[in-house]
Amino acid sequence: MSRSLLSIAELGETGLRRLLDISDHMAEVNRRPNPKVPALRGKTVCNVFFEDSTRTRLSFETAAKRLSADTMNFSVSQSSLNKGESLRDTVETIAAMGVDAFVIRHGSSGAPWQLGEWTSASVINAGDGWHAHPTQALLDMYTVRTALNRPVSVDGGSFDGLRVAMVGDIKHSRVARSTTEAFKLLGADVTWVSPKTLLPPTHDENVVANLDQVIDDIDILYLLRMQNERMSEALVPHLREYTARFGITPERAARLGQHVLVMHPGPMNRGVEMAVDPGELPGSVINQQVTNGINVRMAVLFELLGSGSENSLTGNTES
């Protein structure tokens, strides 16, 4: 891994597998009565979120604290950006305070790469525009790995034979792009299930236009949220029609095999992509995705900022 994590493509298959292995160590840390180790003591992580977030921001903050790093949370609404200061000046000012890593979410695709040109600190992409969300893809792979007991690691193993249906608003979803890429790196077969209006203009994926076409022959059902805040026009006639063709209705839930994992990156639009209580689906791993987000983000921070030795994970700290 380089000094930053910007995309799954730059991470590559070897880096992806290594982070999945390190996530196992972090899961063990998080099972301890005191889930805190001194691995990143003396390091500072700054969260810079230009878009609303609950899961990702809190997950990164929790991950940093459990590794004993200091954290800074940059509030865009209360910053000098509102006085006309440029993003570059803001980043350079924060970096001068002694920041070792920036975790950035931004509405513009490519913003984390630009930030990396302005600082020598590590940069972690927590979502940029419609482009990429690498740590979401990592936590999704770790969730599948553990839920299905697939021994994917640097020593081998793959998702060969797994059939994945990625359903919904592909066009506006950075999760769809990163998670599809990660699944394919590990050997899974991915099908996009989406109306034409919610597909990117160019793609290489197999596409079907109705969930009923694949629901009987999948191992993983990955539901995406309708990204209404990123749409400038009405791209589906009505949400009821969208649910009828692409949502998990009680009828479709009854057709799901008992082995099928049901996943969702959150936040969920209940009654749209999910017309049933996910807690009633035997294969739902949505809560596990949230838990695994902490394990994976601890792994990313440790890999970028740590000593490179798992020995620093063996001791607890009370500080």
Coordinates of C-alpha atoms in Angstrom, one line a residue:
M1 CA 0.0 0.0 0.0
S2 CA 1.2 3.5 -0.7
R3 CA 0.9 6.3 1.9
S4 CA -2.8 6.8 1.0
L5 CA -5.9 4.9 0.2
L6 CA -7.8 6.6 -2.6
S7 CA -9.5 3.8 -4.6
I8 CA -9.8 0.0 -4.9
A9 CA -8.0 0.2 -8.3
E10 CA -4.9 1.8 -6.8
L11 CA -5.1 -0.6 -3.8
G12 CA -5.1 -3.6 -6.1
E13 CA -5.8 -7.3 -5.3
T14 CA -2.7 -7.8 -3.1
G15 CA -3.4 -4.7 -1.0
L16 CA -7.1 -5.7 -0.7
R17 CA -6.2 -9.2 0.6
R18 CA -3.7 -7.8 3.0
L19 CA -6.2 -5.4 4.5
L20 CA -8.7 -8.2 4.9
D21 CA -6.1 -10.2 6.9
I22 CA -5.3 -7.2 9.1
S23 CA -9.0 -6.7 9.7
D24 CA -9.0 -10.1 11.4
H25 CA -6.5 -8.8 14.0
M26 CA -8.7 -5.7 14.5
A27 CA -11.8 -7.9 15.0
E28 CA -9.9 -9.7 17.7
V29 CA -9.1 -6.4 19.3
N30 CA -12.7 -5.3 19.2
R31 CA -13.8 -8.5 21.0
R32 CA -11.7 -7.6 24.0
P33 CA -13.3 -6.2 27.2
N34 CA -11.2 -3.1 26.6
P35 CA -11.0 -2.7 22.8
K36 CA -8.1 -0.3 22.7
V37 CA -4.5 -0.7 21.8
P38 CA -1.6 1.8 21.7
A39 CA -0.7 1.1 18.0
L40 CA -1.1 4.7 16.8
R41 CA -0.4 6.6 20.0
G42 CA 1.1 10.0 19.1
K43 CA -0.6 10.0 15.6
T44 CA -3.3 12.5 14.7
V45 CA -6.2 11.8 12.3
C46 CA -8.4 14.6 10.9
N47 CA -11.9 13.9 9.6
V48 CA -12.9 16.3 6.9
F49 CA -16.4 15.7 5.7
F50 CA -18.0 18.0 3.2
E51 CA -21.1 15.8 2.9
D52 CA -23.4 14.5 5.6
S53 CA -22.4 11.2 7.1
T54 CA -23.2 9.1 10.1
R55 CA -21.8 5.6 9.6
T56 CA -18.5 6.4 7.9
R57 CA -17.6 9.4 10.0
L58 CA -18.3 7.7 13.4
S59 CA -16.7 4.5 12.2
F60 CA -13.4 6.3 11.3
E61 CA -13.5 8.3 14.6
T62 CA -14.1 5.1 16.6
A63 CA -11.3 3.2 14.7
A64 CA -8.8 6.0 15.3
K65 CA -9.6 6.2 19.0
R66 CA -9.4 2.4 19.5
L67 CA -5.9 2.5 18.0
S68 CA -5.1 5.4 20.5
A69 CA -4.7 8.1 17.8
D70 CA -5.8 11.6 18.5
T71 CA -8.7 12.8 16.4
M72 CA -9.7 16.1 14.9
N73 CA -13.1 16.7 13.4
F74 CA -13.2 19.5 10.9
S75 CA -16.6 21.3 10.7
V76 CA -17.1 22.8 7.2
S77 CA -20.1 24.9 8.3
Q78 CA -18.0 26.6 11.0
S79 CA -14.8 27.0 9.1
S80 CA -13.0 29.8 7.3
L81 CA -14.2 28.3 4.0
N82 CA -17.4 30.3 4.6
K83 CA -15.2 33.4 4.7
G84 CA -13.7 32.7 1.3
E85 CA -10.7 30.7 2.3
S86 CA -9.7 28.1 -0.3
L87 CA -9.7 24.4 0.4
R88 CA -6.0 24.3 -0.2
D89 CA -5.3 27.0 2.4
T90 CA -7.6 25.2 4.8
V91 CA -5.8 21.8 4.3
E92 CA -2.4 23.3 4.6
T93 CA -3.4 25.1 7.8
I94 CA -4.7 21.9 9.4
A95 CA -1.6 20.0 8.2
A96 CA 0.6 22.6 9.9
M97 CA -1.0 21.6 13.2
G98 CA 0.7 18.1 12.9
V99 CA -1.9 15.9 11.2
D100 CA -0.7 12.4 10.1
A101 CA -3.8 11.5 8.1
F102 CA -6.8 13.2 6.5
V103 CA -10.0 11.2 6.1
I104 CA -12.0 13.2 3.5
R105 CA -15.5 13.0 2.0
H106 CA -16.3 15.4 -0.7
G107 CA -19.0 15.9 -3.3
S108 CA -16.5 16.4 -6.1
S109 CA -15.0 13.4 -7.8
G110 CA -11.2 13.5 -7.5
A111 CA -11.0 15.8 -4.4
P112 CA -9.0 13.3 -2.3
W113 CA -6.3 13.1 -5.1
Q114 CA -6.1 16.9 -5.2
L115 CA -5.8 17.0 -1.4
G116 CA -2.9 14.5 -1.7
E117 CA -1.0 17.1 -3.8
W118 CA -1.2 19.7 -1.0
T119 CA -0.1 17.6 2.0
S120 CA 2.5 15.0 2.9
A121 CA 0.0 13.4 5.3
S122 CA -1.8 10.2 4.3
V123 CA -5.1 10.7 2.6
I124 CA -8.0 8.3 2.9
N125 CA -10.9 8.6 0.6
A126 CA -14.2 8.3 2.5
G127 CA -16.3 9.0 -0.6
D128 CA -15.8 11.4 -3.5
G129 CA -18.8 12.3 -5.6
W130 CA -20.1 9.5 -7.7
H131 CA -16.6 8.1 -8.0
A132 CA -15.2 5.9 -5.2
H133 CA -15.7 4.7 -1.7
P134 CA -12.9 2.2 -1.1
T135 CA -13.4 1.5 2.6
Q136 CA -17.0 0.6 2.1
A137 CA -15.9 -1.9 -0.5
L138 CA -13.4 -3.3 1.9
L139 CA -15.9 -3.7 4.7
D140 CA -18.3 -5.4 2.2
M141 CA -15.6 -7.9 1.2
Y142 CA -14.8 -8.6 4.8
T143 CA -18.4 -9.1 5.7
V144 CA -18.8 -11.6 2.9
R145 CA -15.6 -13.3 3.8
T146 CA -16.6 -13.8 7.4
A147 CA -20.3 -14.5 6.8
L148 CA -19.6 -17.2 4.2
N149 CA -16.4 -18.4 5.8
R150 CA -14.5 -17.8 2.6
P151 CA -10.7 -17.8 3.5
V152 CA -9.7 -14.9 1.2
S153 CA -6.3 -13.8 2.3
V154 CA -2.8 -13.0 1.0
D155 CA -2.2 -16.8 1.1
G156 CA -5.0 -17.5 -1.3
G157 CA -8.8 -18.1 -1.6
S158 CA -11.3 -16.3 -3.7
F159 CA -15.0 -15.5 -4.2
D160 CA -15.0 -17.7 -7.4
G161 CA -18.5 -18.9 -8.1
L162 CA -20.3 -16.3 -6.0
R163 CA -23.1 -14.6 -7.9
V164 CA -23.8 -11.0 -6.9
A165 CA -26.7 -8.8 -7.8
M166 CA -26.0 -5.1 -7.3
V167 CA -29.4 -3.5 -7.4
G168 CA -30.6 0.1 -7.8
D169 CA -29.1 3.5 -8.5
I170 CA -25.8 2.5 -10.0
K171 CA -25.3 5.9 -11.8
H172 CA -24.9 8.0 -8.7
S173 CA -23.4 5.4 -6.4
R174 CA -19.7 5.5 -5.5
V175 CA -20.4 2.3 -3.4
A176 CA -21.6 0.4 -6.5
R177 CA -18.4 1.3 -8.4
S178 CA -15.9 0.4 -5.6
T179 CA -17.7 -2.7 -4.3
T180 CA -18.2 -4.1 -7.9
E181 CA -14.5 -3.6 -8.5
A182 CA -13.6 -5.4 -5.3
F183 CA -15.9 -8.3 -5.9
K184 CA -14.5 -8.8 -9.4
L185 CA -10.9 -8.6 -8.1
L186 CA -11.7 -11.5 -5.8
G187 CA -13.4 -13.5 -8.5
A188 CA -17.1 -13.0 -8.0
D189 CA -19.6 -12.6 -10.9
V190 CA -21.5 -9.3 -10.6
T191 CA -24.7 -8.4 -12.3
W192 CA -26.1 -4.8 -12.2
V193 CA -29.9 -4.7 -11.8
S194 CA -31.1 -1.2 -12.7
P195 CA -33.3 0.8 -15.0
K196 CA -31.4 2.4 -17.9
T197 CA -31.9 5.8 -16.5
L198 CA -29.9 4.9 -13.4
L199 CA -26.9 3.4 -15.2
P200 CA -23.6 5.2 -16.0
P201 CA -23.2 6.1 -19.6
T202 CA -20.4 3.6 -20.1
H203 CA -19.8 0.3 -18.3
D204 CA -18.6 -3.3 -18.9
E205 CA -21.0 -5.0 -16.5
N206 CA -23.8 -7.5 -17.2
V207 CA -27.1 -5.6 -16.8
V208 CA -30.7 -6.8 -16.3
A209 CA -33.7 -4.6 -16.0
N210 CA -35.8 -6.4 -13.4
L211 CA -34.8 -8.1 -10.1
D212 CA -37.1 -11.0 -10.8
Q213 CA -34.7 -12.1 -13.6
V214 CA -31.9 -13.0 -11.2
I215 CA -33.4 -13.3 -7.7
D216 CA -33.6 -17.1 -7.9
D217 CA -29.9 -17.5 -8.9
I218 CA -27.8 -15.3 -6.6
D219 CA -25.7 -15.7 -3.5
I220 CA -25.5 -12.0 -2.6
L221 CA -28.2 -9.4 -2.9
Y222 CA -26.7 -5.9 -2.6
L223 CA -29.3 -3.1 -2.4
L224 CA -28.4 0.5 -3.1
R225 CA -30.0 3.6 -1.9
M226 CA -31.7 6.0 -4.3
Q227 CA -29.3 8.9 -4.4
N228 CA -32.1 11.6 -4.6
E229 CA -29.7 14.4 -3.4
R230 CA -27.5 13.8 -6.4
M231 CA -30.2 13.8 -9.0
S232 CA -31.1 16.9 -11.0
E233 CA -34.0 15.3 -12.8
A234 CA -36.7 12.7 -12.2
L235 CA -35.0 9.4 -13.4
V236 CA -37.8 7.0 -12.4
P237 CA -41.5 7.6 -13.0
H238 CA -42.5 6.9 -9.4
L239 CA -40.9 5.3 -6.4
R240 CA -43.8 2.8 -6.2
E241 CA -42.9 1.6 -9.7
Y242 CA -39.2 1.4 -8.7
T243 CA -40.1 -0.8 -5.7
A244 CA -42.3 -3.0 -7.9
R245 CA -39.3 -3.8 -10.2
F246 CA -36.3 -3.5 -8.0
G247 CA -37.3 -3.5 -4.3
I248 CA -37.4 -6.3 -1.8
T249 CA -41.1 -6.9 -1.4
P250 CA -42.5 -9.7 0.8
E251 CA -43.0 -11.8 -2.3
R252 CA -39.4 -11.5 -3.3
A253 CA -38.2 -12.0 0.2
A254 CA -40.0 -15.4 0.2
R255 CA -38.1 -16.3 -3.0
L256 CA -34.6 -15.6 -1.5
G257 CA -32.6 -18.8 -0.8
Q258 CA -31.7 -19.3 2.8
H259 CA -28.0 -19.0 1.9
V260 CA -28.4 -15.5 0.2
L261 CA -26.7 -12.6 2.0
V262 CA -28.6 -9.4 1.9
M263 CA -26.5 -6.2 2.1
H264 CA -27.0 -2.5 2.1
P265 CA -24.5 0.4 2.6
G266 CA -27.0 2.6 4.4
P267 CA -28.8 4.8 5.1
M268 CA -31.8 2.8 4.0
N269 CA -34.9 4.1 2.3
R270 CA -37.5 1.9 4.0
G271 CA -40.4 1.3 1.7
V272 CA -38.4 1.9 -1.4
E273 CA -35.5 -0.5 -1.9
M274 CA -36.5 -2.4 1.2
A275 CA -40.2 -3.0 1.6
V276 CA -39.7 -5.5 4.4
D277 CA -38.0 -5.4 7.8
P278 CA -34.4 -6.4 7.1
G279 CA -34.2 -8.0 10.5
E280 CA -36.7 -10.6 9.3
L281 CA -34.5 -11.7 6.5
P282 CA -32.4 -14.7 7.6
G283 CA -29.5 -13.7 5.4
S284 CA -29.3 -10.0 6.3
V285 CA -25.8 -8.9 7.2
I286 CA -26.5 -5.2 7.2
N287 CA -25.7 -4.7 10.9
Q288 CA -22.5 -6.8 10.5
Q289 CA -21.5 -4.4 7.7
V290 CA -21.6 -1.5 10.3
T291 CA -19.6 -3.5 12.8
N292 CA -17.0 -4.6 10.3
G293 CA -16.6 -1.0 9.2
I294 CA -14.8 -0.3 12.4
N295 CA -12.5 -3.4 11.9
V296 CA -11.7 -2.5 8.4
R297 CA -11.0 1.2 9.0
M298 CA -8.8 0.3 12.0
A299 CA -6.9 -1.9 9.5
V300 CA -6.5 0.9 7.0
L301 CA -5.3 3.4 9.6
F302 CA -2.9 0.8 11.1
E303 CA -1.5 -0.1 7.7
L304 CA -0.9 3.6 6.7
L305 CA 0.3 5.0 10.0
G306 CA 1.3 2.0 12.2
S307 CA 4.7 0.3 12.7
G308 CA 3.8 -2.5 10.3
S309 CA 4.0 -5.0 13.1
E310 CA 1.0 -6.8 14.6
N311 CA 3.0 -6.9 17.9
S312 CA 1.7 -3.4 18.7
L313 CA -1.8 -4.9 18.8
T314 CA -1.1 -7.3 21.7
G315 CA -1.4 -4.9 24.6
N316 CA -4.3 -3.0 26.0
T317 CA -4.1 0.7 27.0
E318 CA -6.1 2.5 29.6
S319 CA -5.4 6.0 28.2

